[in-house]
CSV table of C-alpha atoms and ligand atoms in Angstrom, one decimal:
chain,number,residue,atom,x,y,z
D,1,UNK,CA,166.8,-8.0,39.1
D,2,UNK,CA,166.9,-4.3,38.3
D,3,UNK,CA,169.1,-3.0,35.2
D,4,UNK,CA,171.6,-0.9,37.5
D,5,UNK,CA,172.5,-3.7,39.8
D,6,UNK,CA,175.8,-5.1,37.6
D,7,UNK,CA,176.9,-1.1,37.9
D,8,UNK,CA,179.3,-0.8,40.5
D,9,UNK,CA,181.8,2.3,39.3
D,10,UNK,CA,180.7,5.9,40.4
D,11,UNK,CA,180.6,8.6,38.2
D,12,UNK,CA,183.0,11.0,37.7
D,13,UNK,CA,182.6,13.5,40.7
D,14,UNK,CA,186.3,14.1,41.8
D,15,UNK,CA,186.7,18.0,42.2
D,16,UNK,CA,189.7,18.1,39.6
D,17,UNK,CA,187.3,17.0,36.9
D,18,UNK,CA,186.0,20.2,36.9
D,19,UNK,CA,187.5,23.7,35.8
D,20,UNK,CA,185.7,25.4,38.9
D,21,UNK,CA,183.8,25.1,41.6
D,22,UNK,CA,180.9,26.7,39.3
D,23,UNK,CA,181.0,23.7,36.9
D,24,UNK,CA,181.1,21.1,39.5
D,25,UNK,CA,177.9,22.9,41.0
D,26,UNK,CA,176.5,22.7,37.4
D,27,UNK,CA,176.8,19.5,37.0
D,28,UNK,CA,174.7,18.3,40.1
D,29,UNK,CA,172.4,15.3,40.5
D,30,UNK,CA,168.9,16.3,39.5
D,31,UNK,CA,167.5,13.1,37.9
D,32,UNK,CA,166.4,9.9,40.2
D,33,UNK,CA,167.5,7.8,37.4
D,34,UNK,CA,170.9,9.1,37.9
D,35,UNK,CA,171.2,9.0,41.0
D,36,UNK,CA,169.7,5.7,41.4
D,37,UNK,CA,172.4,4.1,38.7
D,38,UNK,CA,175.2,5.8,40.5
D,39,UNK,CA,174.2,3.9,43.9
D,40,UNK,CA,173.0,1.2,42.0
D,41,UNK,CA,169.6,1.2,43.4
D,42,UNK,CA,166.6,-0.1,41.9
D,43,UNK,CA,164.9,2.9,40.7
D,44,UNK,CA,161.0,0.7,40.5
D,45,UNK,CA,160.9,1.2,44.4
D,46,UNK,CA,161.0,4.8,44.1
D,47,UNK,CA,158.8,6.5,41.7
D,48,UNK,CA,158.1,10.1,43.2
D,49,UNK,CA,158.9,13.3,41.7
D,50,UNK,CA,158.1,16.4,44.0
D,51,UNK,CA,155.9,19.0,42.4
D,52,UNK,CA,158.2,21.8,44.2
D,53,UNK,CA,161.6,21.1,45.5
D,54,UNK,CA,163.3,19.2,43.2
D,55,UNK,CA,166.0,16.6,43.7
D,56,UNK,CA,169.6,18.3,43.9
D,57,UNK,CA,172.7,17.2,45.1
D,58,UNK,CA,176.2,17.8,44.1
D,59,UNK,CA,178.2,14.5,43.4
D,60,UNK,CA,180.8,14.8,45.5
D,61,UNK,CA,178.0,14.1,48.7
D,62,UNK,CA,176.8,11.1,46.6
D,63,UNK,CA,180.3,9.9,46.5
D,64,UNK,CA,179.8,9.7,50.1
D,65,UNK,CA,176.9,7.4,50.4
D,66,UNK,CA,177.1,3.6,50.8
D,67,UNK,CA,176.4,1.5,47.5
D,68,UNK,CA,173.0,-0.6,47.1
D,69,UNK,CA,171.9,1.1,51.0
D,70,UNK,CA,168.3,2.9,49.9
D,71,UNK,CA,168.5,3.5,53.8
D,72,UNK,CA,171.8,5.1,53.7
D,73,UNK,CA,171.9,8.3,56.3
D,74,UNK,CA,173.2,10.8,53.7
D,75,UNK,CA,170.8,9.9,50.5
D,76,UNK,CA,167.8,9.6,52.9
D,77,UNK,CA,168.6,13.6,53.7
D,78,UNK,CA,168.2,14.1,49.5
D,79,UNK,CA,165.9,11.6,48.4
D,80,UNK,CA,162.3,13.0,47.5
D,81,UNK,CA,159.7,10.7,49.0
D,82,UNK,CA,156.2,10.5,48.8
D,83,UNK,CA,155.7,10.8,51.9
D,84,UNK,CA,156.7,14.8,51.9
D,85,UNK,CA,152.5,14.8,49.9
D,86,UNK,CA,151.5,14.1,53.0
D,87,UNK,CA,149.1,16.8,54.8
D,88,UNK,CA,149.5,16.6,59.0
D,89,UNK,CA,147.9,19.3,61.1
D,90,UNK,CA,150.5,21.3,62.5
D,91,UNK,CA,153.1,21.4,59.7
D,92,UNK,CA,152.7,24.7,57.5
D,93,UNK,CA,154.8,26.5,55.0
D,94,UNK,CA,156.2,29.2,57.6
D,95,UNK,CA,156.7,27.2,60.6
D,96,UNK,CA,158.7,29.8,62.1
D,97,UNK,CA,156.5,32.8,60.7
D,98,UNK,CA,159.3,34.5,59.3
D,99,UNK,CA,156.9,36.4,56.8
D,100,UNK,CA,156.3,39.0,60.0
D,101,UNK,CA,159.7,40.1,60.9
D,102,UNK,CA,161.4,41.6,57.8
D,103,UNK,CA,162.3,45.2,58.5
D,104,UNK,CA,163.9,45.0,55.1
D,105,UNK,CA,163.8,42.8,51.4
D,106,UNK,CA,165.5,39.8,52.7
D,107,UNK,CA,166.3,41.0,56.6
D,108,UNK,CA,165.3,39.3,59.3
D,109,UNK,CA,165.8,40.6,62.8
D,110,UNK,CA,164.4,38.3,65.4
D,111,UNK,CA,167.2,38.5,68.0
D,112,UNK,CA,168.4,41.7,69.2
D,113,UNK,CA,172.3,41.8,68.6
D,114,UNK,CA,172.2,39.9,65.5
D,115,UNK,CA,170.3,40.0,61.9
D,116,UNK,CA,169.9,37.8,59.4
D,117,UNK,CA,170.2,37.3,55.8
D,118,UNK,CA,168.7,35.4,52.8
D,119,UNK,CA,171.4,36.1,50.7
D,120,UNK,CA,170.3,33.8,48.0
D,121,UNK,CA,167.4,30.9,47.3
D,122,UNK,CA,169.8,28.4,45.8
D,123,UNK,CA,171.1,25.5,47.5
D,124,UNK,CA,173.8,23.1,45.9
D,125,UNK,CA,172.1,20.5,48.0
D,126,UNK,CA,168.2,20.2,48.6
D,127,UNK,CA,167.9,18.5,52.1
D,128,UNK,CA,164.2,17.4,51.7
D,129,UNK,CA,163.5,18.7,55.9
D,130,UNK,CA,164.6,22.5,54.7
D,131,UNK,CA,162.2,24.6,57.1
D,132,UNK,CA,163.0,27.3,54.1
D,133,UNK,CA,161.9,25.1,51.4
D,134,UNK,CA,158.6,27.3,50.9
D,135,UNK,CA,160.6,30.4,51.3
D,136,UNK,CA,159.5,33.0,48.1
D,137,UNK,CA,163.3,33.7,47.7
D,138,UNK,CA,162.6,35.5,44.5
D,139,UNK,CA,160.6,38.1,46.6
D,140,UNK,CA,163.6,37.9,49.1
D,141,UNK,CA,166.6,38.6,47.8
D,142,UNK,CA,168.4,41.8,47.8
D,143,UNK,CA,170.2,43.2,45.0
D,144,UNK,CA,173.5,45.6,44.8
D,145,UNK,CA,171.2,48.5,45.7
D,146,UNK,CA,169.2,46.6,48.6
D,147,UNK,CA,172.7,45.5,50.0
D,148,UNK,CA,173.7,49.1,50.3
D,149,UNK,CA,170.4,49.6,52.6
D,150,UNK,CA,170.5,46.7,54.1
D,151,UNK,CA,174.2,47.6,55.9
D,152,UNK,CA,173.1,51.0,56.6
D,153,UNK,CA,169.8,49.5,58.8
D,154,UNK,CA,172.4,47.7,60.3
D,155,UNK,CA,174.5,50.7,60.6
D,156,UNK,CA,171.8,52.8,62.6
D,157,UNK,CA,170.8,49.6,64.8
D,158,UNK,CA,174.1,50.3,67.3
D,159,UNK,CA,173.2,47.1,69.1
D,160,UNK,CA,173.3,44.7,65.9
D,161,UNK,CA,176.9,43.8,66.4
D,162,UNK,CA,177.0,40.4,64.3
D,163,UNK,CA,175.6,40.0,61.0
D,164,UNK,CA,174.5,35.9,59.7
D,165,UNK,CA,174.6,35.5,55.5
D,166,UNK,CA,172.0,32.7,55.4
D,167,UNK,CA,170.1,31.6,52.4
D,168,UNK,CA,169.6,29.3,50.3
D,169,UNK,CA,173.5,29.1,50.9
D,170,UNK,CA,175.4,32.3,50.6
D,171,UNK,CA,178.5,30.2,49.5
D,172,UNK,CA,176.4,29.2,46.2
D,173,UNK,CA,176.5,33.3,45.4
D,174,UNK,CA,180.3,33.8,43.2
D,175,UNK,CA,182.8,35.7,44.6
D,176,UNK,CA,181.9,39.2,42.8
D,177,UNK,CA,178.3,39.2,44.4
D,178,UNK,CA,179.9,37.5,48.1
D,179,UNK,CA,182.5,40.4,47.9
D,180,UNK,CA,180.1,43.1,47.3
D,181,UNK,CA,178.4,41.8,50.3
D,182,UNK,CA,181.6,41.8,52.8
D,183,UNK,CA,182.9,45.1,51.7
D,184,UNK,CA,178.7,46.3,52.8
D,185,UNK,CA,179.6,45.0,56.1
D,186,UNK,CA,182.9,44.8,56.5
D,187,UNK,CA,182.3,49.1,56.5
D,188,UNK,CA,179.8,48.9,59.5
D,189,UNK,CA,181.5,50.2,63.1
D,190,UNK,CA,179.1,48.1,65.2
D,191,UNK,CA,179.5,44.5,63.5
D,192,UNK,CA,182.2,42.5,65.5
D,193,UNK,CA,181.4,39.6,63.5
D,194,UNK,CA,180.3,37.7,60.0
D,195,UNK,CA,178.8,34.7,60.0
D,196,UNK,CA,178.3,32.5,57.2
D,197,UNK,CA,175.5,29.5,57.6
D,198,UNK,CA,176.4,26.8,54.8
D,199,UNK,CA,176.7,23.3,53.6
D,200,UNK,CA,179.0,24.1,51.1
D,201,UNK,CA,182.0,23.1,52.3
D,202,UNK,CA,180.1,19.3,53.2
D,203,UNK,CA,178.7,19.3,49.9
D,204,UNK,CA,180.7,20.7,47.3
D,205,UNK,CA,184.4,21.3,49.1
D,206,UNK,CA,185.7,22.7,46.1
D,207,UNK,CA,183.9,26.1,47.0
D,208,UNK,CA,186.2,26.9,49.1
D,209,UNK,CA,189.1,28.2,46.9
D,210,UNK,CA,191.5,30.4,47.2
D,211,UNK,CA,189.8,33.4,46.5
D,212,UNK,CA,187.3,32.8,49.7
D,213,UNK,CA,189.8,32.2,51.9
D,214,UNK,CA,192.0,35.6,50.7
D,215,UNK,CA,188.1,36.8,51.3
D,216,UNK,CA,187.6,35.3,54.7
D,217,UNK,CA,191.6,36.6,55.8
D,218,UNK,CA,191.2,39.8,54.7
D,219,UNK,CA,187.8,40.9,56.6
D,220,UNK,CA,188.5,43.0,59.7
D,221,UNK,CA,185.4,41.2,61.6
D,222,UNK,CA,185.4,37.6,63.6
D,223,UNK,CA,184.5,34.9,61.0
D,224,UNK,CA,182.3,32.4,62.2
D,225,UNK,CA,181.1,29.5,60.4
D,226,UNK,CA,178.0,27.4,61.0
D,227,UNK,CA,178.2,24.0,59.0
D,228,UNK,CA,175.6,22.1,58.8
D,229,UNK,CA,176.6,18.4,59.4
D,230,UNK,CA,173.7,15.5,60.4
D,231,UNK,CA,176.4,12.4,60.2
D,232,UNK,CA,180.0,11.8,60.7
D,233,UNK,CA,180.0,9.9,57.3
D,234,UNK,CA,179.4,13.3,55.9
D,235,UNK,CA,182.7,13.8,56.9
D,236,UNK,CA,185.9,13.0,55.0
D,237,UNK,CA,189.6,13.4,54.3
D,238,UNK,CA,188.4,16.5,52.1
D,239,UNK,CA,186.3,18.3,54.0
D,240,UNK,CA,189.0,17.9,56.8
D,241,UNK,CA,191.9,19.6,54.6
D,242,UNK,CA,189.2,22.4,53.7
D,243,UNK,CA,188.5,22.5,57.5
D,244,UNK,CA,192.2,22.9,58.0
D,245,UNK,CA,192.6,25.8,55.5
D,246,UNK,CA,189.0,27.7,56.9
D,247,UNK,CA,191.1,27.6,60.2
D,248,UNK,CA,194.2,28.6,58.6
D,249,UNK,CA,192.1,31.8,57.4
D,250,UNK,CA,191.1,32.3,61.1
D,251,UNK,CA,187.8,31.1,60.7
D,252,UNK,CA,186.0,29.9,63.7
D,253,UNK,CA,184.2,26.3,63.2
D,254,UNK,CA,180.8,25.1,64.4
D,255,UNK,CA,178.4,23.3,63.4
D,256,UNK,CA,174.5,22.4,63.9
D,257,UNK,CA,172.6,19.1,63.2
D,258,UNK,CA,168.9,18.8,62.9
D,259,UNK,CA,167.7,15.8,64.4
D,260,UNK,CA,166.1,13.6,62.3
D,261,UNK,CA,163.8,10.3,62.1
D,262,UNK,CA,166.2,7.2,60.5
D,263,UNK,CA,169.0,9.6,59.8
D,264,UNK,CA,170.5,10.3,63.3
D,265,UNK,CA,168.2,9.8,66.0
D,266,UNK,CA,170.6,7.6,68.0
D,267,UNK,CA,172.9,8.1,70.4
D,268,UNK,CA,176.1,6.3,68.7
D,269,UNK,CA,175.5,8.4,65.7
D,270,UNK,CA,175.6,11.5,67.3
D,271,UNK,CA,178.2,10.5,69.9
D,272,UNK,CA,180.2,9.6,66.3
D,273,UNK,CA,179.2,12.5,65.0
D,274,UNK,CA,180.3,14.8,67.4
D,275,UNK,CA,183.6,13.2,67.8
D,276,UNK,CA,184.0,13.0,64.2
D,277,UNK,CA,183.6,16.8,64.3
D,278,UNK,CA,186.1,17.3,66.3
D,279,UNK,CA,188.5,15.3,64.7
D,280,UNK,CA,188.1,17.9,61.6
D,281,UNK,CA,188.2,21.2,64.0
D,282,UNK,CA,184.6,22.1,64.1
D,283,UNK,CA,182.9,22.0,67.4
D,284,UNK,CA,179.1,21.2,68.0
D,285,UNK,CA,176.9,24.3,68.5
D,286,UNK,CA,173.1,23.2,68.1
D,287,UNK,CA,171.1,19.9,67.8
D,288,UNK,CA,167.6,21.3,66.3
D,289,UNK,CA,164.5,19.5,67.2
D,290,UNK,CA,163.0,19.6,63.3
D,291,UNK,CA,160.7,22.7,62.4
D,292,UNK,CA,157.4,21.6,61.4
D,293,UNK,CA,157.9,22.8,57.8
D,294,UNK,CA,154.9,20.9,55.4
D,295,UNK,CA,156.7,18.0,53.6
D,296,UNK,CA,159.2,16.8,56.3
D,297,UNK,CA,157.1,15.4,58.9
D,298,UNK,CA,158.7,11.7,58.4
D,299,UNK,CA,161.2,13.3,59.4
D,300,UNK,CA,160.0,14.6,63.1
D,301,UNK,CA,161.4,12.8,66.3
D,302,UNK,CA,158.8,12.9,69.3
D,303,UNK,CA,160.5,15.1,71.8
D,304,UNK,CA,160.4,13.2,74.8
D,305,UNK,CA,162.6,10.8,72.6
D,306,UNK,CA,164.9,13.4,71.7
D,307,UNK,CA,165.6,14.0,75.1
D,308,UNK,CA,165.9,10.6,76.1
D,309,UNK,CA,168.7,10.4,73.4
D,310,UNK,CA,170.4,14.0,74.7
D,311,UNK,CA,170.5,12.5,78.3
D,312,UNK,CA,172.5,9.6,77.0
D,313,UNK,CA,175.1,12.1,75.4
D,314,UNK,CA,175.1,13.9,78.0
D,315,UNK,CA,176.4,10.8,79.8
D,316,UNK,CA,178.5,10.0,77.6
D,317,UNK,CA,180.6,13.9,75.8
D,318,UNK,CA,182.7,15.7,76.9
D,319,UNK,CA,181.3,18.8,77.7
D,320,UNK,CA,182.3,20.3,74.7
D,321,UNK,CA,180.9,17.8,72.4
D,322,UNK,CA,177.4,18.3,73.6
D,323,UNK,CA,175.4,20.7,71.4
D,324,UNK,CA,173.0,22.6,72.7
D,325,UNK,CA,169.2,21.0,72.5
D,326,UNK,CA,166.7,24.2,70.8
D,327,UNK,CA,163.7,24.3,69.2
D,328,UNK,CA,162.4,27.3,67.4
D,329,UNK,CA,159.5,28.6,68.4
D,330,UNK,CA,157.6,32.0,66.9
D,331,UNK,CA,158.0,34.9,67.9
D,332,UNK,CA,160.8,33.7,71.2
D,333,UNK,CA,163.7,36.4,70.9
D,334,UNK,CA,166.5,33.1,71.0
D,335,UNK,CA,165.6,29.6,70.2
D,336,UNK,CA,164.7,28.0,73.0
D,337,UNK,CA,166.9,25.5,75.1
D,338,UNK,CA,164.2,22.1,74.9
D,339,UNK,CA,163.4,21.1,78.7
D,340,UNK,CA,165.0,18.1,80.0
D,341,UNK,CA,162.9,17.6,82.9
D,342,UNK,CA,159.7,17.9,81.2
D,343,UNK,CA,157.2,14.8,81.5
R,401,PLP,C1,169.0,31.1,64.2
R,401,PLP,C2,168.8,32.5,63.9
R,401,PLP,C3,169.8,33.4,64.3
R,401,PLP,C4,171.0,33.0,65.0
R,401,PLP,O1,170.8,32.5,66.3
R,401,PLP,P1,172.0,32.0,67.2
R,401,PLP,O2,171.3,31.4,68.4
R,401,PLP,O3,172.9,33.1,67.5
R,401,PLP,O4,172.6,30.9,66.4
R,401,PLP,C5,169.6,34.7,64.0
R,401,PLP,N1,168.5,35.2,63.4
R,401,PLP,C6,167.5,34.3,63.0
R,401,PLP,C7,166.3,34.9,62.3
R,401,PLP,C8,167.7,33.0,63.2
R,401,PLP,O5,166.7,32.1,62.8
């Protein structure tokens, strides 16, 4: 019998609790005791604390986990676990090698129409399989003068025509320092398009206010947003009506999954996931095979049974509901399309 089992009531994590989206970010999960007495888990079973990468998750995504499951999808994605101590050849702190292709303080431009940029190191959510989760952000991230020169590299690359805020999360920066950053862009000729990569509006819906969608509205680029969904039960009635609004703004919705051991790596859940996407007006755009980032190798899926599951979605979406299959590999100019017919 463990103390938290008589608990059954979650804490208060409703967005109107809180003044702002700010203070409901504040007031995140970072302590396993807390989060085990809010799913009323039996904390004895899981005594690791990492050294780097703390726990952190906002508690509106708890909210969305099942009660008493210590296997449930959404808290295996948060939960530290002492198997991320684990050393296995091939998994490094740069999978992707990154560290070579920054023509600027937090620029990277690997693909040749479009750049990208770590706008911030901070996460409301710390999925433990981040491939960035090594990432020296404090070294990488550009401040008001750095934004200035970052849109006029962009400016004098005439074939950069769509710019990607990445992080960390650029929806965790507030609104003064995401403005600063649209109006840099918004100015280039060449852009035809913003896109924003976050899990903000999964995590913490309440980020997207009023002010980010006058934001949003009022840029004179395509807005494209990448979410960053692994299982439909990630989706609710909330994120839908923020969905709604995003679309309202004339935001374009897709969304990528990472493919991941015990999490997703079955056809129904990502034949329910894709649906379920759907359903709230985002469309598939990429299932990644994991990047072999130290720490999240538990998380890895052999890739011949990757494909074995893509082959039965294939069979069994719509067209449109299949995302593409990619892996990242250094130093390829796109991320590469995983072969089917490989044996
Ligand atoms: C993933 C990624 C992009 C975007 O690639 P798309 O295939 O257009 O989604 C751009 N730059 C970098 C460095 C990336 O890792």
């Amino acid at each position: 019998m463990n103390n938290f089992a008589k608990i059954d009531t979650v804490q208060p994590f409703l967005a109107t609790d809180y003044d702002n989206w700010q203070a409901e970010l504040a007031d995140g999960v970072s302590d396993m005791g807390e989060l085990y007495q809010m799913l009323a888990l039996d904390l004895s079973k899981q005594a690791y604390t990492p050294k780097h990468f703390a726990l952190r998750v906002p508690k509106s995504f708890v909210a969305k986990m099942k009660k008493g499951d210590g296997n449930d999808p959404l808290l295996l994605q948060v939960l530290p676990d002492a198997k991320e101590a684990m050393v296995v050849a091939g998994y490094t702190s740069d999978p992707l090698q990154e560290n070579e292709q920054k023509p600027l303080k937090g620029l990277l431009h690997k693909y040749k129409n479009r750049v990208l940029i770590t706008t911030t190191g901070a996460c409301a959510v710390h999925c433990r399989y981040c491939f960035r989760q090594h990432f020296d952000y404090q070294a990488n991230m550009p401040n008001t003068q750095e934004i200035a020169q970052i849109a006029q590299y962009v400016a004098n690359v005439p074939e950069v025509d769509e710019v990607i805020f990445s992080g960390g999360d650029p929806l965790n920066l507030n609104h003064r320092r995401l403005s600063a950053w649209f109006d840099a862009i918004n100015a280039v000729q060449n852009v035809k398009t913003i896109r924003i990569h976050t899990r903000m509006p999964v995590v913490l819906p309440s980020r997207i206010d009023e002010k980010l969608l006058e934001l949003l509205k009022n840029s004179p680029k395509h807005i494209v947003m990448v979410l960053h969904i692994n299982h439909a039960n990630e989706i609710d009635e909330t994120l839908q009506q923020k969905c709604q609004l995003l679309k309202q703004a004339g935001v374009t919705l897709l969304n990528q999954t990472v493919l991941l051991k015990g999490v997703n790596d079955d056809v129904d859940v990502l034949c329910q996931l894709s649906h379920t996407l759907f359903g709230a007006g985002i469309l598939p755009y990429y299932l990644h095979i994991l990047d072999k980032v130290q720490g999240a190798a538990h998380f890895d899926v052999p890739i011949e049974r990757a494909v074995m599951i893509y082959w039965q979605m294939l069979e069994r979406l719509s067209g449109y509901l299949v995302p593409k299959l990619v892996q990242e590999l250094p130093h390829r100019p796109y991320k590469t399309p995983v072969n089917l017919y490989a044996k």
